[in-house]
Coordinates of C-alpha atoms and ligand atoms in Angstrom, one line a residue:
X3 CA 0.0 0.0 0.0
X4 CA 1.5 3.4 -1.0
X5 CA 2.3 5.5 2.0
X6 CA 4.0 8.8 2.9
X7 CA 7.6 8.1 3.9
X8 CA 8.5 8.3 7.6
X9 CA 11.9 9.3 9.1
X10 CA 11.8 8.6 12.8
X11 CA 15.0 10.5 13.5
X12 CA 13.4 13.5 11.9
X13 CA 10.5 13.2 14.3
X14 CA 12.8 13.3 17.2
X15 CA 14.7 16.3 15.9
X16 CA 11.5 18.2 15.3
X17 CA 10.3 17.3 18.8
X18 CA 13.4 18.7 20.4
X19 CA 13.3 21.8 18.3
X20 CA 9.7 22.4 19.2
X21 CA 10.3 21.9 23.0
X22 CA 13.4 24.3 22.8
X23 CA 11.3 27.0 21.0
X24 CA 8.5 26.5 23.5
X25 CA 10.8 27.1 26.4
X26 CA 12.2 30.2 24.7
X27 CA 8.7 31.5 24.2
X28 CA 7.9 30.8 27.8
X29 CA 10.9 32.8 29.0
X30 CA 10.1 35.7 26.7
X31 CA 6.4 35.7 27.8
X32 CA 7.5 36.2 31.5
X33 CA 10.1 38.9 31.1
X34 CA 9.1 42.5 31.8
X35 CA 8.3 44.6 28.7
X36 CA 11.4 46.7 29.1
X37 CA 13.6 43.6 28.9
X38 CA 12.0 42.7 25.6
X39 CA 9.4 40.6 27.3
X40 CA 6.3 39.7 25.2
X41 CA 3.2 38.2 26.9
X42 CA 1.8 37.2 23.5
X43 CA 4.5 34.5 23.4
X44 CA 2.7 32.6 26.1
X45 CA 0.3 30.9 23.6
X46 CA 3.1 29.9 21.2
X47 CA 5.0 28.5 24.2
X48 CA 2.0 26.1 24.9
X49 CA 1.5 25.2 21.3
X50 CA 5.2 24.4 20.8
X51 CA 5.6 22.5 24.0
X52 CA 2.5 20.4 23.5
X53 CA 3.4 19.7 19.8
X54 CA 6.9 18.8 20.9
X55 CA 5.7 16.2 23.4
X56 CA 3.3 14.7 20.9
X57 CA 6.2 14.4 18.4
X58 CA 8.3 12.6 21.0
X59 CA 5.4 10.2 21.6
X60 CA 5.2 9.5 17.8
X61 CA 8.9 9.0 17.7
X62 CA 8.5 6.3 20.5
X63 CA 5.7 4.6 18.5
X64 CA 7.7 4.7 15.3
X65 CA 10.8 3.2 16.9
X66 CA 8.7 0.4 18.6
X67 CA 8.8 -1.6 15.3
X68 CA 11.8 -2.6 13.2
X69 CA 10.4 -1.9 9.7
X70 CA 10.1 1.8 8.6
X71 CA 7.0 0.8 6.5
X72 CA 5.4 -0.6 9.6
X73 CA 6.3 2.5 11.5
X74 CA 4.6 4.7 8.9
X75 CA 1.3 2.7 9.2
X76 CA 1.4 3.5 12.9
X77 CA 2.0 7.2 12.6
X78 CA -0.1 8.3 9.6
X79 CA -3.8 8.2 9.7
X80 CA -5.1 5.0 8.2
X81 CA -7.6 4.9 5.3
X82 CA -11.3 4.5 6.4
X83 CA -12.6 0.9 6.5
X84 CA -16.0 0.8 5.0
X85 CA -18.6 -2.0 4.3
X86 CA -19.2 -3.1 0.7
X87 CA -21.5 -5.7 -0.8
X88 CA -19.5 -8.8 -1.6
X89 CA -21.8 -9.7 -4.5
X90 CA -23.1 -12.9 -2.7
X91 CA -25.5 -11.2 -0.3
X92 CA -22.8 -10.7 2.3
X93 CA -20.7 -7.8 3.4
X94 CA -16.9 -7.1 3.2
X95 CA -15.1 -4.5 5.2
X96 CA -12.3 -2.9 3.1
X97 CA -10.0 0.0 3.5
X98 CA -11.0 2.8 1.1
X99 CA -8.2 5.0 -0.3
X100 CA -4.7 5.4 1.0
X101 CA -2.9 6.3 4.2
X102 CA -3.3 10.0 4.7
X103 CA -0.6 12.6 4.9
X104 CA -1.8 13.7 8.3
X105 CA -0.4 12.1 11.4
X106 CA -2.3 10.6 14.3
X107 CA -3.9 12.8 17.0
X108 CA -3.8 12.5 20.8
X109 CA -6.7 10.0 20.9
X110 CA -5.0 7.7 18.4
X111 CA -1.6 8.1 20.1
X112 CA -3.3 6.9 23.2
X113 CA -4.6 3.8 21.4
X114 CA -1.2 3.1 19.9
X115 CA 0.5 3.3 23.3
X116 CA -2.1 0.9 24.7
X117 CA -1.4 -1.5 21.8
X118 CA 2.3 -1.4 22.5
X119 CA 2.1 -1.4 26.3
X120 CA 3.7 2.0 26.6
X121 CA 2.7 3.6 30.0
X122 CA 1.5 7.2 30.1
X123 CA -0.3 9.4 32.6
X124 CA -3.2 10.2 30.2
X125 CA -5.2 12.1 32.8
X126 CA -2.5 14.8 32.9
X127 CA -2.0 14.8 29.1
X128 CA -5.7 15.3 28.5
X129 CA -5.8 18.0 31.1
X130 CA -2.9 19.8 29.3
X131 CA -4.6 19.4 26.0
X132 CA -7.8 20.9 27.5
X133 CA -5.7 23.8 28.9
X134 CA -4.1 24.3 25.5
X135 CA -7.4 24.5 23.7
X136 CA -8.9 26.8 26.4
X137 CA -6.0 29.2 26.2
X138 CA -6.5 29.7 22.5
X139 CA -9.6 31.7 23.3
X140 CA -8.1 34.0 25.9
X141 CA -6.2 37.3 25.8
X142 CA -2.5 36.4 26.3
X143 CA -2.2 38.7 29.3
X144 CA -4.9 36.6 31.1
X145 CA -3.0 33.3 30.6
X146 CA 0.5 33.9 32.0
X147 CA -0.3 32.2 35.4
X148 CA -2.0 29.3 33.7
X149 CA 0.9 28.8 31.2
X150 CA 3.3 28.7 34.2
X151 CA 1.2 25.9 35.7
X152 CA 1.1 24.1 32.3
X153 CA 4.9 24.1 32.0
X154 CA 5.3 22.8 35.6
X155 CA 2.7 20.0 35.0
X156 CA 4.4 19.0 31.8
X157 CA 7.8 18.7 33.4
X158 CA 7.4 15.3 35.3
X159 CA 5.7 13.8 32.2
X160 CA 8.6 14.8 30.0
X161 CA 11.3 13.7 32.5
X162 CA 9.7 10.3 33.1
X163 CA 9.1 9.7 29.4
X164 CA 12.7 10.5 28.4
X165 CA 14.2 8.4 31.2
X166 CA 12.0 5.3 31.1
X167 CA 10.7 5.2 27.5
X168 CA 13.6 6.6 25.6
X169 CA 16.4 5.5 28.0
X170 CA 18.1 8.9 27.6
X171 CA 19.0 11.7 30.1
X172 CA 16.7 14.7 29.9
X173 CA 19.6 17.1 30.7
X174 CA 21.5 15.8 27.6
X175 CA 18.5 15.5 25.3
X176 CA 16.9 18.9 26.1
X177 CA 20.1 21.0 26.6
X178 CA 19.5 24.5 27.8
X179 CA 15.7 24.0 28.0
X180 CA 16.2 21.5 30.8
X181 CA 17.6 23.6 33.7
X182 CA 14.9 26.3 33.0
X183 CA 12.1 23.8 33.2
X184 CA 13.6 22.1 36.3
X185 CA 14.0 25.4 38.1
X186 CA 10.5 26.6 37.2
X187 CA 9.0 23.3 38.3
X188 CA 10.8 23.3 41.6
X189 CA 9.7 26.9 42.3
X190 CA 6.1 26.3 41.4
X191 CA 5.8 23.1 43.5
X192 CA 7.4 24.7 46.5
X193 CA 5.2 27.8 46.2
X194 CA 2.1 25.6 45.7
X195 CA 2.9 23.6 48.9
X196 CA 3.3 26.9 50.8
X197 CA -0.1 28.2 49.5
X198 CA -1.9 25.0 50.5
X199 CA -0.4 25.2 54.1
X200 CA -1.4 28.9 54.3
X201 CA -5.1 28.0 53.7
X202 CA -5.1 25.7 56.8
X203 CA -5.5 28.7 59.0
X204 CA -8.2 30.4 56.9
X205 CA -11.2 28.5 58.1
X206 CA -12.4 27.1 54.7
X207 CA -15.4 24.7 55.2
X208 CA -14.0 21.1 55.0
X209 CA -16.4 20.0 52.3
X210 CA -15.5 23.0 50.2
X211 CA -11.8 22.1 50.3
X212 CA -11.8 20.3 46.9
X213 CA -13.3 23.4 45.3
X214 CA -10.6 25.6 46.9
X215 CA -8.0 23.4 45.2
X216 CA -9.7 24.1 41.8
X217 CA -9.4 27.9 42.2
X218 CA -7.4 29.9 39.7
X219 CA -6.6 33.6 39.7
X220 CA -9.3 35.5 37.9
X221 CA -6.7 37.8 36.3
X222 CA -3.9 35.4 35.1
X223 CA -5.2 31.9 35.6
X224 CA -2.5 30.8 38.1
X225 CA -3.2 28.2 40.7
X226 CA -0.9 29.9 43.2
X227 CA -3.4 31.6 45.5
X228 CA -2.8 32.5 49.1
X229 CA -5.1 33.8 51.8
X230 CA -4.8 37.6 52.1
X231 CA -2.5 38.3 55.1
X232 CA -4.7 41.2 56.4
X233 CA -7.8 39.0 56.5
X234 CA -5.9 36.3 58.4
X235 CA -4.6 38.9 60.9
X236 CA -8.1 40.2 61.4
X237 CA -9.0 36.8 62.6
X238 CA -11.6 36.3 59.8
X239 CA -12.5 32.8 58.6
X240 CA -13.7 32.0 55.1
X241 CA -16.7 30.1 56.4
X242 CA -18.3 33.1 58.0
X243 CA -16.7 36.0 56.1
X244 CA -17.0 34.7 52.5
X245 CA -18.1 38.1 51.4
X246 CA -15.0 39.7 52.8
X247 CA -12.2 37.2 52.8
X248 CA -9.7 37.7 49.9
X249 CA -7.1 35.6 48.1
X250 CA -3.9 37.0 46.7
X251 CA -2.4 35.6 43.5
X252 CA 1.3 34.9 44.1
X253 CA 2.0 35.0 40.3
X254 CA 0.5 38.4 39.5
X255 CA -0.5 40.1 42.8
X256 CA -4.3 40.3 41.9
X257 CA -6.6 40.1 44.9
X258 CA -10.3 39.2 45.1
X259 CA -12.9 37.2 47.1
X260 CA -12.2 33.5 47.6
X261 CA -15.7 32.4 48.6
X262 CA -17.6 33.2 45.4
X263 CA -14.7 31.8 43.4
X264 CA -15.0 28.4 45.2
X265 CA -18.8 28.4 44.7
X266 CA -18.3 29.2 41.0
X267 CA -16.0 26.2 40.6
X268 CA -18.6 24.0 42.3
X269 CA -21.4 25.4 40.0
X270 CA -19.2 24.9 36.9
X271 CA -18.7 21.3 37.8
X272 CA -22.5 20.8 38.0
X273 CA -23.1 22.8 34.8
X274 CA -26.1 21.7 32.9
X275 CA -28.2 22.6 29.8
X276 CA -32.0 22.5 30.3
X277 CA -32.3 22.2 26.5
X278 CA -30.6 18.8 26.7
X279 CA -32.9 17.7 29.5
X280 CA -30.3 18.6 32.1
X281 CA -31.2 19.4 35.7
X282 CA -29.4 21.4 38.3
X283 CA -27.1 19.5 40.6
X284 CA -26.6 22.4 43.1
X285 CA -29.2 24.7 44.6
X286 CA -29.4 27.5 47.2
X287 CA -29.2 26.1 50.7
X288 CA -32.3 26.8 52.9
X289 CA -30.1 27.1 56.0
X290 CA -27.2 29.3 54.8
X291 CA -28.6 30.8 51.6
X292 CA -25.4 29.9 49.6
X293 CA -25.6 28.1 46.3
X294 CA -23.8 25.1 47.8
X295 CA -26.5 22.6 48.4
X296 CA -25.7 19.4 46.4
X297 CA -29.1 17.9 45.5
X298 CA -27.8 14.4 44.8
X299 CA -25.8 14.3 48.1
X300 CA -28.6 15.9 50.1
X301 CA -26.4 18.2 52.0
X302 CA -24.8 21.6 51.9
X303 CA -21.0 21.8 51.3
X304 CA -20.8 25.1 53.1
X305 CA -22.8 24.8 56.4
X306 CA -23.3 20.9 56.3
X307 CA -27.1 21.3 56.5
X308 CA -28.9 18.0 55.9
X309 CA -32.5 17.0 55.2
X310 CA -34.8 16.1 58.1
X311 CA -36.6 13.7 55.7
X312 CA -34.1 12.2 53.2
X313 CA -36.7 9.9 51.6
X314 CA -40.5 9.5 51.2
X315 CA -41.8 7.2 54.0
X316 CA -44.2 5.5 51.5
X317 CA -42.2 5.0 48.3
X318 CA -38.7 5.7 49.5
X319 CA -38.0 8.2 46.7
X320 CA -35.2 10.6 47.7
X321 CA -36.6 13.9 48.8
X322 CA -35.3 17.5 48.2
X323 CA -35.3 20.6 50.3
X324 CA -38.6 21.7 48.8
X325 CA -40.3 18.5 50.0
X326 CA -39.3 19.0 53.6
X327 CA -42.7 20.6 54.5
X328 CA -44.7 17.5 53.7
X329 CA -43.7 15.6 56.9
X330 CA -41.6 13.0 55.1
X331 CA -43.8 12.4 52.0
X332 CA -43.0 13.0 48.3
X333 CA -45.1 15.4 46.3
X334 CA -47.2 12.6 45.0
X335 CA -47.9 10.8 48.3
X336 CA -48.5 14.1 50.0
X337 CA -51.2 14.8 47.4
X338 CA -52.7 11.3 47.9
X339 CA -52.7 11.8 51.6
X340 CA -54.4 15.3 51.4
X341 CA -57.0 14.0 49.1
X342 CA -57.8 11.1 51.4
X343 CA -58.2 13.5 54.4
X344 CA -60.6 15.7 52.4
X345 CA -62.7 12.7 51.2
X346 CA -63.2 11.4 54.8
Ligands
ZN14 ZN1 -2.8 36.1 39.0
ZN15 ZN1 -25.8 25.7 53.7
ZN16 ZN1 -43.7 8.8 47.8

């Protein structure tokens, strides 16, 4: 079958060039303007780094087989396989057309890795891909913090892959890009650990903790948020003072309320579209009036309020906050009960 030619060494070379350019872009995006800094380079940093990593993955796949023709069948998109009548009342599935000139995408790389028993942390890769796509739509100035997170998250993936799957030393392979990534990763992880510890004294409701961890600076997208020192000194706690307590972004210095940001993360996670028949998963809590009552879990993540009557005493259907005034009956059985009382 005719196929585009594949040069595995070229793949590797392109991968390394792409990563090197990505790190250069990253550095330029972070410099102050007067030192020829350019925030607009943040997006090309992400594009180059992500593309570079995918090229390394393809290199690994291509070098997992001995024959270059076999390698090409793994890297280029295969022809579509379509059913055709076999002339005897049966069906034959045949490839239609040739291998394409385009190479495989993330989803197919994942399948190839599975087929060749190559381990990979796909949860992180997919998260990085999502981040990449999401950043395409933002103004570069609003992405610097998130880009810094991206580079730090990519680092352990790249390090592990080069060491275990390519049997090479990252410092040798990546040259000058390596110490920059290493230093950045160390700084970010240390700062993140400090931020997490700092929130221990801020009185965040326990059940809201996972939604605190999702918070990103509203100005630059960084995950490096600390509780505001003044609000800690005032002795305020987030649980009671959610309309006053502020976070500070370590990356850009921006400051705003942490409570509404946590609640927004919770709501985004339960996002739904009524046009698709979706229903809300979170509603306003009758006790504390915050939008933190998780309907499916029958409790409030902020004030821990629970239902007096979790299910209908007749049909055992789970009840909601709005059913609590029926003395433990669902809407239907409450109606039946009232009708019976009237008819007596
Ligand atoms: Zn920020
Ligand atoms: Zn509540
Ligand atoms: Zn019922």
